[in-house]
Tab-separated table of C-alpha atoms and ligand atoms in Angstrom:
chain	number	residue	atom	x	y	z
K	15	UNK	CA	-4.334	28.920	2.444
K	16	UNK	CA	-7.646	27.995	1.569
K	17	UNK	CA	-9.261	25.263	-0.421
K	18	UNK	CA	-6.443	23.009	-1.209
K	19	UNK	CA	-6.594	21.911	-5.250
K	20	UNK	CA	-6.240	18.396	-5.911
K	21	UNK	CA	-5.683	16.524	-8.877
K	22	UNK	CA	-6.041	13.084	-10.087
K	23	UNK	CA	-3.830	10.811	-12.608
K	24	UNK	CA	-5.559	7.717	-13.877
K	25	UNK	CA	-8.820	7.134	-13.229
K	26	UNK	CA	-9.299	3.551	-12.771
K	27	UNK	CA	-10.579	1.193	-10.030
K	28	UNK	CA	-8.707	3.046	-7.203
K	29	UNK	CA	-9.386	6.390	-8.290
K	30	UNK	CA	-13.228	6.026	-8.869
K	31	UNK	CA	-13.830	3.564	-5.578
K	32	UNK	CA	-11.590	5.270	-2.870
K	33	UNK	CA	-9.557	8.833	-3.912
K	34	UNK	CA	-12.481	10.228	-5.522
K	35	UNK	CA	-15.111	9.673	-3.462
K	36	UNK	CA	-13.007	10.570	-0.410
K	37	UNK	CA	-11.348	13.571	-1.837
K	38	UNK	CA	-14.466	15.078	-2.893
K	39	UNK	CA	-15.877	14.298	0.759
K	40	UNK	CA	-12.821	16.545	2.291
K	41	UNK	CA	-14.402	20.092	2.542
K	42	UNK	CA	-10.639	21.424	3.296
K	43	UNK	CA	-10.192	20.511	-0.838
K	44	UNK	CA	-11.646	20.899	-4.367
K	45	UNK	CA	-10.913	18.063	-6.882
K	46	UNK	CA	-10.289	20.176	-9.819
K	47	UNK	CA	-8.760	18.183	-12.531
K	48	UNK	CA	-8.330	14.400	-13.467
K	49	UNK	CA	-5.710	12.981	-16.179
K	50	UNK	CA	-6.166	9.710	-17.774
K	51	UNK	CA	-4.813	8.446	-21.223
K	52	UNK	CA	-8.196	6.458	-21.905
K	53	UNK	CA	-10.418	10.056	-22.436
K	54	UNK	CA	-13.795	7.589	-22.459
K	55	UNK	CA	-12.960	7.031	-18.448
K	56	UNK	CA	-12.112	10.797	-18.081
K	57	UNK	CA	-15.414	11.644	-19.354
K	58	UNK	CA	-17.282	9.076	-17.168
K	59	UNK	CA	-15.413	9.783	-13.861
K	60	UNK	CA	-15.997	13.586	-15.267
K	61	UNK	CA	-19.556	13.018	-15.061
K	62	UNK	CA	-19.954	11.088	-12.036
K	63	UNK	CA	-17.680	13.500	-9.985
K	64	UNK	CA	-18.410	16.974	-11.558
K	65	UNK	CA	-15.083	17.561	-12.394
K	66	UNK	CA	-14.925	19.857	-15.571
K	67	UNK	CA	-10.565	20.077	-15.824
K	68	UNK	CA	-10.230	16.733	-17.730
K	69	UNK	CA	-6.503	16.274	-19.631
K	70	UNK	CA	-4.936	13.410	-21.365
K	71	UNK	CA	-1.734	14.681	-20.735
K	72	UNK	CA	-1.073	15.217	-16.988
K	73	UNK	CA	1.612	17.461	-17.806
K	74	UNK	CA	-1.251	19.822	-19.502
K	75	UNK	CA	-2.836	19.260	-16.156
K	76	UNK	CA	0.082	20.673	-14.218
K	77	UNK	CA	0.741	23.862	-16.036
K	78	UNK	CA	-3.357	24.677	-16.341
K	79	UNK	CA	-4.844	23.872	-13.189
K	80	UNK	CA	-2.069	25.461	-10.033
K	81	UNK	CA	-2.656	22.327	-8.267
K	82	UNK	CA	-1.355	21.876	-4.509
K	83	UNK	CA	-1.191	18.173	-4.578
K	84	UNK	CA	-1.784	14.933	-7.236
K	85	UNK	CA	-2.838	11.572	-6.314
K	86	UNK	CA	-1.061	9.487	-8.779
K	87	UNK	CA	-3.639	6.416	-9.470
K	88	UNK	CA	-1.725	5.137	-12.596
K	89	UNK	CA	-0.070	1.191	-13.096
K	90	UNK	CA	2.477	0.982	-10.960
K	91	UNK	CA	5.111	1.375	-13.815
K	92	UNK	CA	4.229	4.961	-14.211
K	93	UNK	CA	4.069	5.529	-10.873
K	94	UNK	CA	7.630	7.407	-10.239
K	95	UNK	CA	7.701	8.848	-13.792
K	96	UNK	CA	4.388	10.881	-13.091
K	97	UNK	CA	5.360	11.608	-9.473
K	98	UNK	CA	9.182	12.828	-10.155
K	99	UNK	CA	7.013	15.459	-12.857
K	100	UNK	CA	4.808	16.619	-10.675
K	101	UNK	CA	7.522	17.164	-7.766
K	102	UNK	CA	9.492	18.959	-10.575
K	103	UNK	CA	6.421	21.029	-11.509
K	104	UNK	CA	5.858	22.234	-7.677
K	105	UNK	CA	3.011	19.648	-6.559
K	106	UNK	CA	2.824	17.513	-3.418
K	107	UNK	CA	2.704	13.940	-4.671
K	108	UNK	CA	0.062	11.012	-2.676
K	109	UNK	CA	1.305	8.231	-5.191
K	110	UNK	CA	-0.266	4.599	-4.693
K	111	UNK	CA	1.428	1.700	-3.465
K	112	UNK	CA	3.858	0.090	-3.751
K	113	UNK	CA	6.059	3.268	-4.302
K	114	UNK	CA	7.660	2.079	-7.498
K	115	UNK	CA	8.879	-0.473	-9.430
K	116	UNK	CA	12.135	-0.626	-7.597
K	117	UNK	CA	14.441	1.180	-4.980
K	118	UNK	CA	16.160	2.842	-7.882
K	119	UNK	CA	13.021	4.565	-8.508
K	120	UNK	CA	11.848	5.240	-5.162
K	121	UNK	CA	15.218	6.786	-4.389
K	122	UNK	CA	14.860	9.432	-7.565
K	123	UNK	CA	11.102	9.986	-6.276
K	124	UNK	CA	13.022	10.853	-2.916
K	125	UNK	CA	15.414	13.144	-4.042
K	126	UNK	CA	12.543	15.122	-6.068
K	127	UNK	CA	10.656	15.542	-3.407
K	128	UNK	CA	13.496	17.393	-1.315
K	129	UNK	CA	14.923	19.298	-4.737
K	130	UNK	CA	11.955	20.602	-4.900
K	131	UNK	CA	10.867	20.914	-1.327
K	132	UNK	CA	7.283	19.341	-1.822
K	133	UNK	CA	5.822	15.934	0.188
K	134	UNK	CA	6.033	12.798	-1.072
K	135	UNK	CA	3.398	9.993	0.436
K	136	UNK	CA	2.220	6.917	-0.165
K	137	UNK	CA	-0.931	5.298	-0.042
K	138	UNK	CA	-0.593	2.402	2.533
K	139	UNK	CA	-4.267	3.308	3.606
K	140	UNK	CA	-4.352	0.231	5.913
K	141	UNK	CA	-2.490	2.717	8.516
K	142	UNK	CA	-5.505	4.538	8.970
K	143	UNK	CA	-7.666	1.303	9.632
K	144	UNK	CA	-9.070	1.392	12.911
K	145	UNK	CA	-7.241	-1.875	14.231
K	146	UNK	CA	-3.511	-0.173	13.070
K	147	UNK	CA	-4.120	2.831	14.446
K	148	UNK	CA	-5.168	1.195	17.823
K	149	UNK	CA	-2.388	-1.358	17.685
K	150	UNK	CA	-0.212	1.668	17.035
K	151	UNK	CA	-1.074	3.254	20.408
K	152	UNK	CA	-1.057	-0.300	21.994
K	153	UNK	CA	2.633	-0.615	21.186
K	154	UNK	CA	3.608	2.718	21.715
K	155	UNK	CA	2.731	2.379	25.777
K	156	UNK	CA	5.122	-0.346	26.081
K	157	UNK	CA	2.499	-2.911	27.041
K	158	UNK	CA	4.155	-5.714	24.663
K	159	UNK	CA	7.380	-5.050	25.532
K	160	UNK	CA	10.082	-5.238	22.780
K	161	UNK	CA	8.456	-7.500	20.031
K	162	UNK	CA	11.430	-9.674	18.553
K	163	UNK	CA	8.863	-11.873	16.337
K	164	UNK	CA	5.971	-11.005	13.511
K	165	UNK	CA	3.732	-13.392	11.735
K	166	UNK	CA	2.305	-11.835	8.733
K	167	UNK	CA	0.030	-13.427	6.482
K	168	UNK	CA	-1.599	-12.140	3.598
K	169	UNK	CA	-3.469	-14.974	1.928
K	170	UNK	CA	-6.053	-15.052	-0.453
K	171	UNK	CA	-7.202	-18.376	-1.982
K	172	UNK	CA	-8.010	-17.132	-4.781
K	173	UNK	CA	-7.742	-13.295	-5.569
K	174	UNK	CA	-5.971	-12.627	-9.067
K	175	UNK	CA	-7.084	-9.413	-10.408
K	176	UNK	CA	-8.434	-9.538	-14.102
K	177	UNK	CA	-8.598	-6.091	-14.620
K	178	UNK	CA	-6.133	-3.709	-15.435
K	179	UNK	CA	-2.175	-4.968	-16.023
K	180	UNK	CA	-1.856	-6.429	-12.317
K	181	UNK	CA	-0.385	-9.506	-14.267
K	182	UNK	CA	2.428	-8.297	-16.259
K	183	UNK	CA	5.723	-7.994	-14.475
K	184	UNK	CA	6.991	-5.254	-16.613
K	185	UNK	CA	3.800	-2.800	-15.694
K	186	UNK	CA	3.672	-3.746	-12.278
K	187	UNK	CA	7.068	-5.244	-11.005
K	188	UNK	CA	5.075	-8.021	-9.449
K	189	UNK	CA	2.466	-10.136	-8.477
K	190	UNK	CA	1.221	-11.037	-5.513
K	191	UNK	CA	3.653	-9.317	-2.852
K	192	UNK	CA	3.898	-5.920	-4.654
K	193	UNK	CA	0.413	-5.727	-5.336
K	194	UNK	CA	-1.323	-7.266	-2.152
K	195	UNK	CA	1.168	-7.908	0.320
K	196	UNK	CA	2.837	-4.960	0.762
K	197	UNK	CA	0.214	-3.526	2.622
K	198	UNK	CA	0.595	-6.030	5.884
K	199	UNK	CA	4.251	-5.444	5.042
K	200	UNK	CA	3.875	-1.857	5.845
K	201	UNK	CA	1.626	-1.873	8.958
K	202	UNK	CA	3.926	-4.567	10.513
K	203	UNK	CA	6.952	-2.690	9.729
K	204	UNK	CA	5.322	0.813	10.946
K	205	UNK	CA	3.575	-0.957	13.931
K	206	UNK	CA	7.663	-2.370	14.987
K	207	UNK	CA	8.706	1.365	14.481
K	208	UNK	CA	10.408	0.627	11.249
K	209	UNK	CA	13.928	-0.907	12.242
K	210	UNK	CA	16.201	-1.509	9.733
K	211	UNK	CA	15.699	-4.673	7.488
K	212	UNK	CA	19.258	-6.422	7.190
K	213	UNK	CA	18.916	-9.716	5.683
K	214	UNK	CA	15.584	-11.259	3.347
K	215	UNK	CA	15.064	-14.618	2.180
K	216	UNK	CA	12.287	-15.454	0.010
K	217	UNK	CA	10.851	-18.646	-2.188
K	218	UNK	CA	7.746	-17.077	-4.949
K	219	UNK	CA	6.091	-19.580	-7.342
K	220	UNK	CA	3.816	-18.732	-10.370
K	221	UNK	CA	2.047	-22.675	-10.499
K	222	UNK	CA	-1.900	-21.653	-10.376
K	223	UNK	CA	-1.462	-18.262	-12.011
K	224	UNK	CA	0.037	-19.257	-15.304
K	225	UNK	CA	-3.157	-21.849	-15.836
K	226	UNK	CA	-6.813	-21.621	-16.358
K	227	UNK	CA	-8.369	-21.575	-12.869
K	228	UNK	CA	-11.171	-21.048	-10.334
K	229	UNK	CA	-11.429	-16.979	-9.415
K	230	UNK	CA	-13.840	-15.183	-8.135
K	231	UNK	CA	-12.647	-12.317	-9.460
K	232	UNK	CA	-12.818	-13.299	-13.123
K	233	UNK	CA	-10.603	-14.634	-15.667
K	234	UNK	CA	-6.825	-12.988	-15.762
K	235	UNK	CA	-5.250	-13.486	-18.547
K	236	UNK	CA	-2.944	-16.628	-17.656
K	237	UNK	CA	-1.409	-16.786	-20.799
K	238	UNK	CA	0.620	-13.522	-19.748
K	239	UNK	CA	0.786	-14.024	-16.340
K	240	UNK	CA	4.340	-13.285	-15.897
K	241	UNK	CA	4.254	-12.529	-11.901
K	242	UNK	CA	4.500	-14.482	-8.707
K	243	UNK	CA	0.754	-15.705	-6.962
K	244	UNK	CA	2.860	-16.628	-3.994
K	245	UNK	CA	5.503	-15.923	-1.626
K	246	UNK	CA	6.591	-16.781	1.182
K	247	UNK	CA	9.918	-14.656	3.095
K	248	UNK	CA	12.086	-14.350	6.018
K	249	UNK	CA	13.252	-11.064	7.586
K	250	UNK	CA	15.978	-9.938	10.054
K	251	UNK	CA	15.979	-6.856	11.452
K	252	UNK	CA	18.788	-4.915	13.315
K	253	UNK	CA	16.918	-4.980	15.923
K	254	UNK	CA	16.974	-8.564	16.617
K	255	UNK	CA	13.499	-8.866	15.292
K	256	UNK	CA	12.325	-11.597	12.961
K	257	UNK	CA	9.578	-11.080	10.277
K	258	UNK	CA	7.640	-14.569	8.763
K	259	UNK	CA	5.667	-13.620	5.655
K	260	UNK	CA	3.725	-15.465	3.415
K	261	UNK	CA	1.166	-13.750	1.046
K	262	UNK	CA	-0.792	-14.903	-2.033
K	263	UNK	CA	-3.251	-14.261	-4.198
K	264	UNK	CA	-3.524	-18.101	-5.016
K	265	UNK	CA	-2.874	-20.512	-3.088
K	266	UNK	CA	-4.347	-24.186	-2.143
K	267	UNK	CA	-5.569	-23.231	1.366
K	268	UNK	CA	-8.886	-23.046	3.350
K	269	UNK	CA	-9.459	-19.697	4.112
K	270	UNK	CA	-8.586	-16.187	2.610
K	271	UNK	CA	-6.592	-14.194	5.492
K	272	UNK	CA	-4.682	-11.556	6.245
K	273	UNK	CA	-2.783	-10.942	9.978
K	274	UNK	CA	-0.373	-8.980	11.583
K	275	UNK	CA	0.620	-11.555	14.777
K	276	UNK	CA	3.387	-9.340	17.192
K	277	UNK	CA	5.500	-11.108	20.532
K	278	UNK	CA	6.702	-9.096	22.598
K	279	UNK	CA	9.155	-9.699	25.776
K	280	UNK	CA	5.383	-9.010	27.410
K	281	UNK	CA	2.707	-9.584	25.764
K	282	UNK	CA	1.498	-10.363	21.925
K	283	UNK	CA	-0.905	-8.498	19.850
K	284	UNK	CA	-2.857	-9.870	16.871
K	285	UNK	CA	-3.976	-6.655	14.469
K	286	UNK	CA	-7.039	-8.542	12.461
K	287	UNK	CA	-9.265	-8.611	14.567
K	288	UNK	CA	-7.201	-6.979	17.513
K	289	UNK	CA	-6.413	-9.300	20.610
K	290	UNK	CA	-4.080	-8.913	23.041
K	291	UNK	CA	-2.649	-11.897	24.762
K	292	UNK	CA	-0.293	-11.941	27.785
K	293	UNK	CA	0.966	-13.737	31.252
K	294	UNK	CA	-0.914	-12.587	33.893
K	295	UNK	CA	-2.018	-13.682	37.605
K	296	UNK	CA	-0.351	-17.747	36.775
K	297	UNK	CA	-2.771	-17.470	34.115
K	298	UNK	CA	-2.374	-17.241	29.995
K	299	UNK	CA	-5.404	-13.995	29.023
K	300	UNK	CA	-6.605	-12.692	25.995
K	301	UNK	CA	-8.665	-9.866	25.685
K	302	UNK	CA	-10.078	-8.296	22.511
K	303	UNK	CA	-11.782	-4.690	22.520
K	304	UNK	CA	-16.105	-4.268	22.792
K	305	UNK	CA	-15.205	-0.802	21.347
K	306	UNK	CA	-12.875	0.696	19.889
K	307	UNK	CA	-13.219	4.291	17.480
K	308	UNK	CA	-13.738	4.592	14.075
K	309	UNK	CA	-13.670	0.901	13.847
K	310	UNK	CA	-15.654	0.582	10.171
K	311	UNK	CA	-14.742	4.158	8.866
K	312	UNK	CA	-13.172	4.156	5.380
K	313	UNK	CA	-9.743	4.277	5.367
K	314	UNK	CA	-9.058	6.673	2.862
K	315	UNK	CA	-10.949	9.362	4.636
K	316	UNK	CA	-8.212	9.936	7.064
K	317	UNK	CA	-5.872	8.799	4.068
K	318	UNK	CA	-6.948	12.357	1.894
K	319	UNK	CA	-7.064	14.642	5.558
K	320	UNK	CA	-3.661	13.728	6.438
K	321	UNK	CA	-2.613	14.550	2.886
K	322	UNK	CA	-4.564	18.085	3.011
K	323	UNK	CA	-3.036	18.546	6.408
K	324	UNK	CA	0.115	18.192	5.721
K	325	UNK	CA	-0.138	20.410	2.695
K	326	UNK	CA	-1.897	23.023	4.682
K	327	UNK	CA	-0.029	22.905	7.698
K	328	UNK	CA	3.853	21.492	6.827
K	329	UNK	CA	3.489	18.875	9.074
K	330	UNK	CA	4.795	15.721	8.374
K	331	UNK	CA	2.400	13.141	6.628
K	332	UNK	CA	1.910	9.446	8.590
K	333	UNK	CA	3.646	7.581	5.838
K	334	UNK	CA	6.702	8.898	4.956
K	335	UNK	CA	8.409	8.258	1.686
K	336	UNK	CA	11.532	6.967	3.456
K	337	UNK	CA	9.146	4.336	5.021
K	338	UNK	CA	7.457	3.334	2.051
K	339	UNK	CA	11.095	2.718	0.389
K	340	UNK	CA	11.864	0.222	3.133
K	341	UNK	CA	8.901	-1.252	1.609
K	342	UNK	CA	10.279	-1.717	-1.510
K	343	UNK	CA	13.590	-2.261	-0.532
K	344	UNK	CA	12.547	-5.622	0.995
K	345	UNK	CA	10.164	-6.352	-1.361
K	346	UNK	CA	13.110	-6.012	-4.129
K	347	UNK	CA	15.199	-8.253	-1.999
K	348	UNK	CA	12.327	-10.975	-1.888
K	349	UNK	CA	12.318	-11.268	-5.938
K	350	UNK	CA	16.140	-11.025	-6.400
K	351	UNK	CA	16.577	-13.988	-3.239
K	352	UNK	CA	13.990	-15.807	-5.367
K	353	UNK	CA	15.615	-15.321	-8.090
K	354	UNK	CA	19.357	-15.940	-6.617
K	355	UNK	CA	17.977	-19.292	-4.684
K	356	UNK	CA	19.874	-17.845	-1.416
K	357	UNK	CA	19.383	-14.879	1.639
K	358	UNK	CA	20.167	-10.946	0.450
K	359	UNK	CA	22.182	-8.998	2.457
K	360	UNK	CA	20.335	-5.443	2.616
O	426	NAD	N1	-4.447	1.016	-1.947
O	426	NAD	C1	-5.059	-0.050	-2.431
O	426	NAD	O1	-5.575	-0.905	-1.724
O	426	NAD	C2	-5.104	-0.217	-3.916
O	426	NAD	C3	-6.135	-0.956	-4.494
O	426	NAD	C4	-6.164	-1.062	-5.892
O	426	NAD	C5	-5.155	-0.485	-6.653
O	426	NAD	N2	-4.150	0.212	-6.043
O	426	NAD	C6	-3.047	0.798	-6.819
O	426	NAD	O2	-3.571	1.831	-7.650
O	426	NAD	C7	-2.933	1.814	-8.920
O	426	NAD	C8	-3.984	1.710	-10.001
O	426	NAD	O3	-4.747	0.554	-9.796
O	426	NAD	P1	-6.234	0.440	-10.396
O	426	NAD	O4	-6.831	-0.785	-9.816
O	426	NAD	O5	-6.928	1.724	-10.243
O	426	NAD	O6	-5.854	0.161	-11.918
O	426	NAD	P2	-6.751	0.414	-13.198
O	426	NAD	O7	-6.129	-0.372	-14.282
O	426	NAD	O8	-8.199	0.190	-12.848
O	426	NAD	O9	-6.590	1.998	-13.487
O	426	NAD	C9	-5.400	2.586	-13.922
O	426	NAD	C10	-5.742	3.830	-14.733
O	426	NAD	O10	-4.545	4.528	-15.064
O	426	NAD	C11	-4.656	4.977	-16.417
O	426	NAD	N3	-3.314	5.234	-16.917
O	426	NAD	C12	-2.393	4.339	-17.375
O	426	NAD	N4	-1.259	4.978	-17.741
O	426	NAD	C13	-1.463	6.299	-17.514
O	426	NAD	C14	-0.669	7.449	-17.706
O	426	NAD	N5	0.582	7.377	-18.158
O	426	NAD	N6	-1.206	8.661	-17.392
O	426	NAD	C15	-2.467	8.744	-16.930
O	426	NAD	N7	-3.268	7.678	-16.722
O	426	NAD	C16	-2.761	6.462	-17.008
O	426	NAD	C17	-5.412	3.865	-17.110
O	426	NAD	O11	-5.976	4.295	-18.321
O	426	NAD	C18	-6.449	3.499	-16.060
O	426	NAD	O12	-7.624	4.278	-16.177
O	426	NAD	C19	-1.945	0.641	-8.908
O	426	NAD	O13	-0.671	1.120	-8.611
O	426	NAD	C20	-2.415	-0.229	-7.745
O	426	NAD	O14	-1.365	-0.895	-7.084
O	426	NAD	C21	-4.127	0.364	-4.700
């Protein structure tokens, strides 16, 4: 096979600051096209990329260009409805997190994908930060033992996005937790091997997004703000493993933070920074890597190689679409407990 030809649908904030620049860095790949309704951004990200295929109609995109895979950049509302066509029309599909809306469109993404015979990934880049990857191996050589409790905090103080439609539940899904959290979500659950989620409680309130407030990320539109800026949740897993999350992109606290905190029957491991702790020699130790590799690359470099790989090769991508619907799955069942006032059986 040789240069692999990638396309791009919507080219917003994620496309222009992390697909695009890391795409076009890949030498196994050629971003040929781009599809965006707005045809003012296609011609700007055009421009800046030297990308001449430029559609506002992806499906124009698809039958013109032969492309081997799509990164679908769009709102997340779009986000199965452009990857079920592309699956349909023959392309590998990289769509951005979360998946979808809901497991009801994550399944029909799914079953797609194997129709058709094509990958399916998502874009929980955080697996390719340094700290995952090296908690990952951590793990994997048994040094914590089995890990029967995670912490996992993903707190900003204040972090509403103004841009875009991140604050309209029918575009999005979601607030906070769909947009933010899920990321944490995803390294924890890939970092305990992904057991099986059985039971989610969950509390979400909307009490500093729906009024004018500080943000240093600009005014959002609180009139519409129809989307949690907080939740906080309770996971069991089959495993006997227990999951505490909160995650916000308001909330009245000191410090913006996000943590992945594992026990383990023999040690515990903290992911942000990394920092092992354990029982050793009648003594309680920490230790926290000098070194460790790759520690500030960009994520979405090895994001876009493992993509290309996999659609070179046939090997199986690091996220796998069945994962990232156990990411929705629980993050469904956090809104409907909210909603319901009591625990969801999964
Ligand atoms: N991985 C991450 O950390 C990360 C960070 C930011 C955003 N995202 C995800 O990326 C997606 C886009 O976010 P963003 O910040 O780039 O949003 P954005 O609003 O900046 O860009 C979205 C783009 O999609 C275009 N678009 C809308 N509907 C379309 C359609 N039907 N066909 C083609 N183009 C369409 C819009 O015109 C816009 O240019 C969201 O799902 C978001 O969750 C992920």
């Amino acid at each position: 096979m040789g240069s692999v030809r990638i396309g791009m649908i919507g080219t917003g904030g994620i496309a222009r600051n992390r697909h695009l620049p890391c795409f076009t860095k890949n030498t196994d790949c050629e971003v040929v096209a781009i599809a965006d309704v707005v045809q003012t951004s296609l011609d700007e990200v055009g421009a800046q990329f030297g990308i001449n295929g430029l559609y506002t109609d992806y499906k124009e995109m698809f039958a013109k260009e032969r492309l081997d895979g799509v990164v679908v950049c769009t709102p997340n509302k779009f986000h199965a409805p452009a990857s079920i066509d592309a699956l349909n029309a023959g392309i590998n599909v990289l769509c951005e997190k979360p998946m979808a809306l809901d497991p009801t469109e994550g399944r029909a993404m799914i079953a797609a994908a194997e129709k058709n015979h094509k990958i399916l990934t998502v874009g929980f880049h955080y697996r390719h930060r340094a700290q995952v990857k090296a908690a990952k191996k951590v793990i994997e050589s048994g040094e914590l033992g089995h890990i029967y409790m995670v912490r996992v905090n993903a707190l900003r103080r204040r972090g509403i996005p103004s841009w875009g439609s991140f604050v309209h539940k029918d575009i999005q899904g979601g607030g906070a937790m769909i947009d933010f959290g899920v990321h944490t979500l995803d390294s924890a659950l890939y970092l305990l091997g992904n057991p099986k989620p059985i039971e989610v409680s969950a509390t979400l309130s909307q009490h500093l997004g729906t009024k004018p407030n500080v943000n240093p990320w600009g005014q959002w539109n609180y009139q519409q703000f129809t989307v949690e800026d907080q939740v906080a949740a309770f996971v069991r897993f089959d495993n006997g493993a227990t999951m505490l999350l909160e995650c916000s992109w308001a909330l009245n606290v000191p410090e913006t933070k996000e943590t992945i905190s594992l026990s383990g029957t023999e040690a515990g491991l903290d992911v942000f920074p990394l920092k092992i702790n354990k029982a050793q020699h009648d003594m309680l130790l920490s230790w926290s890597p000098d070194w460790m590799p790759n520690e500030n690359d960009e994520p979405g470099i090895g994001q876009a190689a493992d993509f290309i790989n996999a659609i070179k090769t046939g090997q199986p991508t690091n996220c796998t679409a069945a994962q990232a619907l156990q990411v929705t799955d629980i993050v469904d069942a956090m809104y409907r407990s909210a909603a319901a006032g009591h625990a969801i059986s999964l």
